Amino acid sequence: MLCNVYLHRLDRQWSTREHGVLVRYADDVLVMCKSHEQAEAALQRLRQLLAELGLQPKETKTRIVHLQVDGEGVDVLGFHHRLVTSRPRDGRRPFTFLARWPANKAMQHARDRIRELTARRRLLLPVEVIVQDVNAFLRGWAGRTDDTTVGVLVLGNGSARRLRRARDVAVEARLVARRRPGTGTAGTRPVTPTVST
């Protein structure tokens, strides 16, 4: 919130006609330009406006990218954007469009979160709880990315194996509990109330 108030001056002083379209979310800025010369001028203007605010762009993240088919793309707000050409099908001509998918850093974060949810230390929890937690995360992830196939991509890191292991441990615990009558799932004898007369 404070970032938006502080950088509002940047939005007001930006000339779209002269420097291209400025897209900003909090402190993330993307400028779309028509030519390399316009991009160079936009970068200079951006540096100048930020310097007036006592700020400077992070050099490791600041660069000019020429979007072209099979070229490099750009990562913005957890998504990778790249110009691609469709595959020709049914006699139709291919067309070029800007595609987006979760960035590698965002995918790694999702894999790490699933790894936490299916960690060995959680094996003693009921498998239903683990599956419920993973499903909740994947529903949120698919809702944010608006892509239901991402859940399948995220599970390619051994999480499915850990979920099977959790299921197997739960099944084994139930079998052991059945073999020892009078024991609960935690291996303790249930307390039976006694009535004294």
PDB file of N, CA and C in Angstrom, residues 55-116:
ATOM      1  N   LEU A  55      15.204   6.659  -5.264  1.00  0.00           N
ATOM      2  CA  LEU A  55      15.242   5.217  -5.538  1.00  0.00           C
ATOM      3  C   LEU A  55      16.074   4.954  -6.778  1.00  0.00           C
ATOM      4  N   GLN A  56      16.420   3.691  -6.970  1.00  0.00           N
ATOM      5  CA  GLN A  56      17.072   3.276  -8.209  1.00  0.00           C
ATOM      6  C   GLN A  56      16.624   1.857  -8.539  1.00  0.00           C
ATOM      7  N   PRO A  57      16.505   1.534  -9.827  1.00  0.00           N
ATOM      8  CA  PRO A  57      16.085   0.172 -10.191  1.00  0.00           C
ATOM      9  C   PRO A  57      17.178  -0.847  -9.847  1.00  0.00           C
ATOM     10  N   LYS A  58      16.748  -2.046  -9.514  1.00  0.00           N
ATOM     11  CA  LYS A  58      17.692  -3.123  -9.209  1.00  0.00           C
ATOM     12  C   LYS A  58      18.323  -3.579 -10.520  1.00  0.00           C
ATOM     13  N   GLU A  59      19.638  -3.420 -10.624  1.00  0.00           N
ATOM     14  CA  GLU A  59      20.330  -3.684 -11.890  1.00  0.00           C
ATOM     15  C   GLU A  59      20.235  -5.147 -12.332  1.00  0.00           C
ATOM     16  N   THR A  60      20.169  -6.086 -11.372  1.00  0.00           N
ATOM     17  CA  THR A  60      20.099  -7.504 -11.753  1.00  0.00           C
ATOM     18  C   THR A  60      18.758  -7.858 -12.389  1.00  0.00           C
ATOM     19  N   LYS A  61      17.726  -7.056 -12.092  1.00  0.00           N
ATOM     20  CA  LYS A  61      16.404  -7.339 -12.646  1.00  0.00           C
ATOM     21  C   LYS A  61      16.022  -6.395 -13.777  1.00  0.00           C
ATOM     22  N   THR A  62      16.814  -5.376 -14.009  1.00  0.00           N
ATOM     23  CA  THR A  62      16.480  -4.369 -15.011  1.00  0.00           C
ATOM     24  C   THR A  62      17.170  -4.699 -16.330  1.00  0.00           C
ATOM     25  N   ARG A  63      16.375  -4.900 -17.373  1.00  0.00           N
ATOM     26  CA  ARG A  63      16.955  -5.214 -18.685  1.00  0.00           C
ATOM     27  C   ARG A  63      15.934  -4.925 -19.766  1.00  0.00           C
ATOM     28  N   ILE A  64      16.436  -4.833 -20.974  1.00  0.00           N
ATOM     29  CA  ILE A  64      15.576  -4.650 -22.148  1.00  0.00           C
ATOM     30  C   ILE A  64      15.484  -5.996 -22.853  1.00  0.00           C
ATOM     31  N   VAL A  65      14.263  -6.439 -23.070  1.00  0.00           N
ATOM     32  CA  VAL A  65      14.019  -7.733 -23.714  1.00  0.00           C
ATOM     33  C   VAL A  65      13.253  -7.490 -25.004  1.00  0.00           C
ATOM     34  N   HIS A  66      13.759  -8.046 -26.090  1.00  0.00           N
ATOM     35  CA  HIS A  66      13.059  -7.973 -27.370  1.00  0.00           C
ATOM     36  C   HIS A  66      12.221  -9.239 -27.499  1.00  0.00           C
ATOM     37  N   LEU A  67      10.897  -9.080 -27.413  1.00  0.00           N
ATOM     38  CA  LEU A  67      10.023 -10.246 -27.527  1.00  0.00           C
ATOM     39  C   LEU A  67       9.935 -10.666 -28.986  1.00  0.00           C
ATOM     40  N   GLN A  68      10.406 -11.864 -29.234  1.00  0.00           N
ATOM     41  CA  GLN A  68      10.321 -12.444 -30.574  1.00  0.00           C
ATOM     42  C   GLN A  68      10.094 -13.935 -30.415  1.00  0.00           C
ATOM     43  N   VAL A  69       9.564 -14.550 -31.449  1.00  0.00           N
ATOM     44  CA  VAL A  69       9.274 -15.976 -31.405  1.00  0.00           C
ATOM     45  C   VAL A  69      10.572 -16.749 -31.150  1.00  0.00           C
ATOM     46  N   ASP A  70      10.529 -17.683 -30.228  1.00  0.00           N
ATOM     47  CA  ASP A  70      11.669 -18.503 -29.807  1.00  0.00           C
ATOM     48  C   ASP A  70      12.775 -17.673 -29.155  1.00  0.00           C
ATOM     49  N   GLY A  71      12.482 -16.452 -28.769  1.00  0.00           N
ATOM     50  CA  GLY A  71      13.446 -15.623 -28.056  1.00  0.00           C
ATOM     51  C   GLY A  71      13.235 -15.759 -26.558  1.00  0.00           C
ATOM     52  N   GLU A  72      13.997 -14.958 -25.815  1.00  0.00           N
ATOM     53  CA  GLU A  72      13.821 -15.000 -24.375  1.00  0.00           C
ATOM     54  C   GLU A  72      12.533 -14.293 -24.014  1.00  0.00           C
ATOM     55  N   GLY A  73      11.993 -14.638 -22.894  1.00  0.00           N
ATOM     56  CA  GLY A  73      10.778 -14.005 -22.411  1.00  0.00           C
ATOM     57  C   GLY A  73      11.096 -13.126 -21.223  1.00  0.00           C
ATOM     58  N   VAL A  74      10.055 -12.777 -20.486  1.00  0.00           N
ATOM     59  CA  VAL A  74      10.221 -11.915 -19.321  1.00  0.00           C
ATOM     60  C   VAL A  74       9.379 -12.474 -18.175  1.00  0.00           C
ATOM     61  N   ASP A  75       9.937 -12.452 -16.969  1.00  0.00           N
ATOM     62  CA  ASP A  75       9.229 -12.903 -15.775  1.00  0.00           C
ATOM     63  C   ASP A  75       8.654 -11.691 -15.057  1.00  0.00           C
ATOM     64  N   VAL A  76       7.341 -11.701 -14.859  1.00  0.00           N
ATOM     65  CA  VAL A  76       6.659 -10.620 -14.154  1.00  0.00           C
ATOM     66  C   VAL A  76       5.624 -11.231 -13.220  1.00  0.00           C
ATOM     67  N   LEU A  77       5.686 -10.866 -11.935  1.00  0.00           N
ATOM     68  CA  LEU A  77       4.709 -11.289 -10.930  1.00  0.00           C
ATOM     69  C   LEU A  77       4.512 -12.804 -10.894  1.00  0.00           C
ATOM     70  N   GLY A  78       5.598 -13.556 -10.980  1.00  0.00           N
ATOM     71  CA  GLY A  78       5.519 -15.003 -10.860  1.00  0.00           C
ATOM     72  C   GLY A  78       5.144 -15.737 -12.137  1.00  0.00           C
ATOM     73  N   PHE A  79       5.039 -15.024 -13.246  1.00  0.00           N
ATOM     74  CA  PHE A  79       4.700 -15.653 -14.517  1.00  0.00           C
ATOM     75  C   PHE A  79       5.769 -15.342 -15.548  1.00  0.00           C
ATOM     76  N   HIS A  80       6.003 -16.309 -16.428  1.00  0.00           N
ATOM     77  CA  HIS A  80       6.924 -16.117 -17.536  1.00  0.00           C
ATOM     78  C   HIS A  80       6.085 -15.819 -18.768  1.00  0.00           C
ATOM     79  N   HIS A  81       6.409 -14.734 -19.479  1.00  0.00           N
ATOM     80  CA  HIS A  81       5.688 -14.330 -20.686  1.00  0.00           C
ATOM     81  C   HIS A  81       6.648 -14.476 -21.872  1.00  0.00           C
ATOM     82  N   ARG A  82       6.176 -15.137 -22.912  1.00  0.00           N
ATOM     83  CA  ARG A  82       7.022 -15.355 -24.089  1.00  0.00           C
ATOM     84  C   ARG A  82       6.162 -15.375 -25.350  1.00  0.00           C
ATOM     85  N   LEU A  83       6.707 -14.842 -26.420  1.00  0.00           N
ATOM     86  CA  LEU A  83       6.026 -14.853 -27.714  1.00  0.00           C
ATOM     87  C   LEU A  83       6.223 -16.225 -28.355  1.00  0.00           C
ATOM     88  N   VAL A  84       5.132 -16.883 -28.714  1.00  0.00           N
ATOM     89  CA  VAL A  84       5.196 -18.225 -29.300  1.00  0.00           C
ATOM     90  C   VAL A  84       4.300 -18.288 -30.535  1.00  0.00           C
ATOM     91  N   THR A  85       4.527 -19.311 -31.342  1.00  0.00           N
ATOM     92  CA  THR A  85       3.704 -19.559 -32.520  1.00  0.00           C
ATOM     93  C   THR A  85       2.929 -20.850 -32.300  1.00  0.00           C
ATOM     94  N   SER A  86       1.646 -20.822 -32.650  1.00  0.00           N
ATOM     95  CA  SER A  86       0.812 -22.016 -32.478  1.00  0.00           C
ATOM     96  C   SER A  86       1.211 -23.083 -33.486  1.00  0.00           C
ATOM     97  N   ARG A  87       0.832 -24.315 -33.183  1.00  0.00           N
ATOM     98  CA  ARG A  87       1.077 -25.422 -34.122  1.00  0.00           C
ATOM     99  C   ARG A  87      -0.026 -25.419 -35.178  1.00  0.00           C
ATOM    100  N   PRO A  88       0.347 -25.587 -36.441  1.00  0.00           N
ATOM    101  CA  PRO A  88      -0.705 -25.628 -37.479  1.00  0.00           C
ATOM    102  C   PRO A  88      -1.514 -26.918 -37.350  1.00  0.00           C
ATOM    103  N   ARG A  89      -2.855 -26.775 -37.306  1.00  0.00           N
ATOM    104  CA  ARG A  89      -3.726 -27.943 -37.216  1.00  0.00           C
ATOM    105  C   ARG A  89      -4.898 -27.791 -38.176  1.00  0.00           C
ATOM    106  N   ASP A  90      -5.345 -28.887 -38.693  1.00  0.00           N
ATOM    107  CA  ASP A  90      -6.525 -28.934 -39.565  1.00  0.00           C
ATOM    108  C   ASP A  90      -6.437 -27.933 -40.722  1.00  0.00           C
ATOM    109  N   GLY A  91      -5.253 -27.773 -41.278  1.00  0.00           N
ATOM    110  CA  GLY A  91      -5.075 -26.887 -42.411  1.00  0.00           C
ATOM    111  C   GLY A  91      -5.077 -25.401 -42.068  1.00  0.00           C
ATOM    112  N   ARG A  92      -5.176 -25.083 -40.788  1.00  0.00           N
ATOM    113  CA  ARG A  92      -5.160 -23.677 -40.388  1.00  0.00           C
ATOM    114  C   ARG A  92      -3.736 -23.165 -40.321  1.00  0.00           C
ATOM    115  N   ARG A  93      -3.594 -21.885 -40.605  1.00  0.00           N
ATOM    116  CA  ARG A  93      -2.267 -21.276 -40.537  1.00  0.00           C
ATOM    117  C   ARG A  93      -1.904 -21.006 -39.091  1.00  0.00           C
ATOM    118  N   PRO A  94      -0.630 -21.163 -38.738  1.00  0.00           N
ATOM    119  CA  PRO A  94      -0.220 -20.857 -37.359  1.00  0.00           C
ATOM    120  C   PRO A  94      -0.309 -19.353 -37.099  1.00  0.00           C
ATOM    121  N   PHE A  95      -0.491 -19.005 -35.831  1.00  0.00           N
ATOM    122  CA  PHE A  95      -0.534 -17.596 -35.452  1.00  0.00           C
ATOM    123  C   PHE A  95       0.383 -17.380 -34.250  1.00  0.00           C
ATOM    124  N   THR A  96       0.808 -16.155 -34.077  1.00  0.00           N
ATOM    125  CA  THR A  96       1.730 -15.794 -33.006  1.00  0.00           C
ATOM    126  C   THR A  96       0.953 -15.123 -31.881  1.00  0.00           C
ATOM    127  N   PHE A  97       1.270 -15.490 -30.645  1.00  0.00           N
ATOM    128  CA  PHE A  97       0.591 -14.902 -29.490  1.00  0.00           C
ATOM    129  C   PHE A  97       1.537 -14.866 -28.291  1.00  0.00           C
ATOM    130  N   LEU A  98       1.179 -14.073 -27.299  1.00  0.00           N
ATOM    131  CA  LEU A  98       1.957 -13.955 -26.068  1.00  0.00           C
ATOM    132  C   LEU A  98       1.419 -14.983 -25.078  1.00  0.00           C
ATOM    133  N   ALA A  99       2.221 -15.981 -24.783  1.00  0.00           N
ATOM    134  CA  ALA A  99       1.808 -17.034 -23.855  1.00  0.00           C
ATOM    135  C   ALA A  99       2.377 -16.738 -22.475  1.00  0.00           C
ATOM    136  N   ARG A 100       1.723 -17.263 -21.456  1.00  0.00           N
ATOM    137  CA  ARG A 100       2.239 -17.113 -20.095  1.00  0.00           C
ATOM    138  C   ARG A 100       2.065 -18.421 -19.350  1.00  0.00           C
ATOM    139  N   TRP A 101       3.023 -18.670 -18.482  1.00  0.00           N
ATOM    140  CA  TRP A 101       2.960 -19.834 -17.598  1.00  0.00           C
ATOM    141  C   TRP A 101       3.738 -19.488 -16.346  1.00  0.00           C
ATOM    142  N   PRO A 102       3.550 -20.253 -15.266  1.00  0.00           N
ATOM    143  CA  PRO A 102       4.259 -19.931 -14.028  1.00  0.00           C
ATOM    144  C   PRO A 102       5.775 -19.932 -14.241  1.00  0.00           C
ATOM    145  N   ALA A 103       6.430 -18.943 -13.668  1.00  0.00           N
ATOM    146  CA  ALA A 103       7.885 -18.826 -13.787  1.00  0.00           C
ATOM    147  C   ALA A 103       8.563 -19.957 -13.012  1.00  0.00           C
ATOM    148  N   ASN A 104       9.801 -20.246 -13.368  1.00  0.00           N
ATOM    149  CA  ASN A 104      10.542 -21.325 -12.703  1.00  0.00           C
ATOM    150  C   ASN A 104      10.640 -21.105 -11.200  1.00  0.00           C
ATOM    151  N   LYS A 105      10.844 -19.867 -10.791  1.00  0.00           N
ATOM    152  CA  LYS A 105      10.949 -19.563  -9.361  1.00  0.00           C
ATOM    153  C   LYS A 105       9.632 -19.858  -8.635  1.00  0.00           C
ATOM    154  N   ALA A 106       8.513 -19.516  -9.254  1.00  0.00           N
ATOM    155  CA  ALA A 106       7.205 -19.798  -8.672  1.00  0.00           C
ATOM    156  C   ALA A 106       6.946 -21.301  -8.624  1.00  0.00           C
ATOM    157  N   MET A 107       7.349 -22.013  -9.675  1.00  0.00           N
ATOM    158  CA  MET A 107       7.180 -23.473  -9.680  1.00  0.00           C
ATOM    159  C   MET A 107       8.016 -24.116  -8.579  1.00  0.00           C
ATOM    160  N   GLN A 108       9.235 -23.626  -8.389  1.00  0.00           N
ATOM    161  CA  GLN A 108      10.089 -24.181  -7.338  1.00  0.00           C
ATOM    162  C   GLN A 108       9.477 -23.935  -5.962  1.00  0.00           C
ATOM    163  N   HIS A 109       8.896 -22.756  -5.780  1.00  0.00           N
ATOM    164  CA  HIS A 109       8.224 -22.454  -4.512  1.00  0.00           C
ATOM    165  C   HIS A 109       7.067 -23.424  -4.276  1.00  0.00           C
ATOM    166  N   ALA A 110       6.289 -23.715  -5.331  1.00  0.00           N
ATOM    167  CA  ALA A 110       5.171 -24.652  -5.211  1.00  0.00           C
ATOM    168  C   ALA A 110       5.674 -26.057  -4.891  1.00  0.00           C
ATOM    169  N   ARG A 111       6.756 -26.480  -5.543  1.00  0.00           N
ATOM    170  CA  ARG A 111       7.321 -27.802  -5.249  1.00  0.00           C
ATOM    171  C   ARG A 111       7.792 -27.890  -3.797  1.00  0.00           C
ATOM    172  N   ASP A 112       8.440 -26.826  -3.333  1.00  0.00           N
ATOM    173  CA  ASP A 112       8.916 -26.811  -1.947  1.00  0.00           C
ATOM    174  C   ASP A 112       7.750 -26.890  -0.969  1.00  0.00           C
ATOM    175  N   ARG A 113       6.649 -26.197  -1.267  1.00  0.00           N
ATOM    176  CA  ARG A 113       5.483 -26.226  -0.383  1.00  0.00           C
ATOM    177  C   ARG A 113       4.874 -27.627  -0.346  1.00  0.00           C
ATOM    178  N   ILE A 114       4.782 -28.282  -1.484  1.00  0.00           N
ATOM    179  CA  ILE A 114       4.241 -29.646  -1.505  1.00  0.00           C
ATOM    180  C   ILE A 114       5.186 -30.593  -0.780  1.00  0.00           C
ATOM    181  N   ARG A 115       6.488 -30.363  -0.923  1.00  0.00           N
ATOM    182  CA  ARG A 115       7.464 -31.173  -0.195  1.00  0.00           C
ATOM    183  C   ARG A 115       7.261 -31.018   1.315  1.00  0.00           C
ATOM    184  N   GLU A 116       6.961 -29.797   1.773  1.00  0.00           N
ATOM    185  CA  GLU A 116       6.683 -29.585   3.202  1.00  0.00           C
ATOM    186  C   GLU A 116       5.414 -30.309   3.632  1.00  0.00           C
TER     187      GLU A 116
END
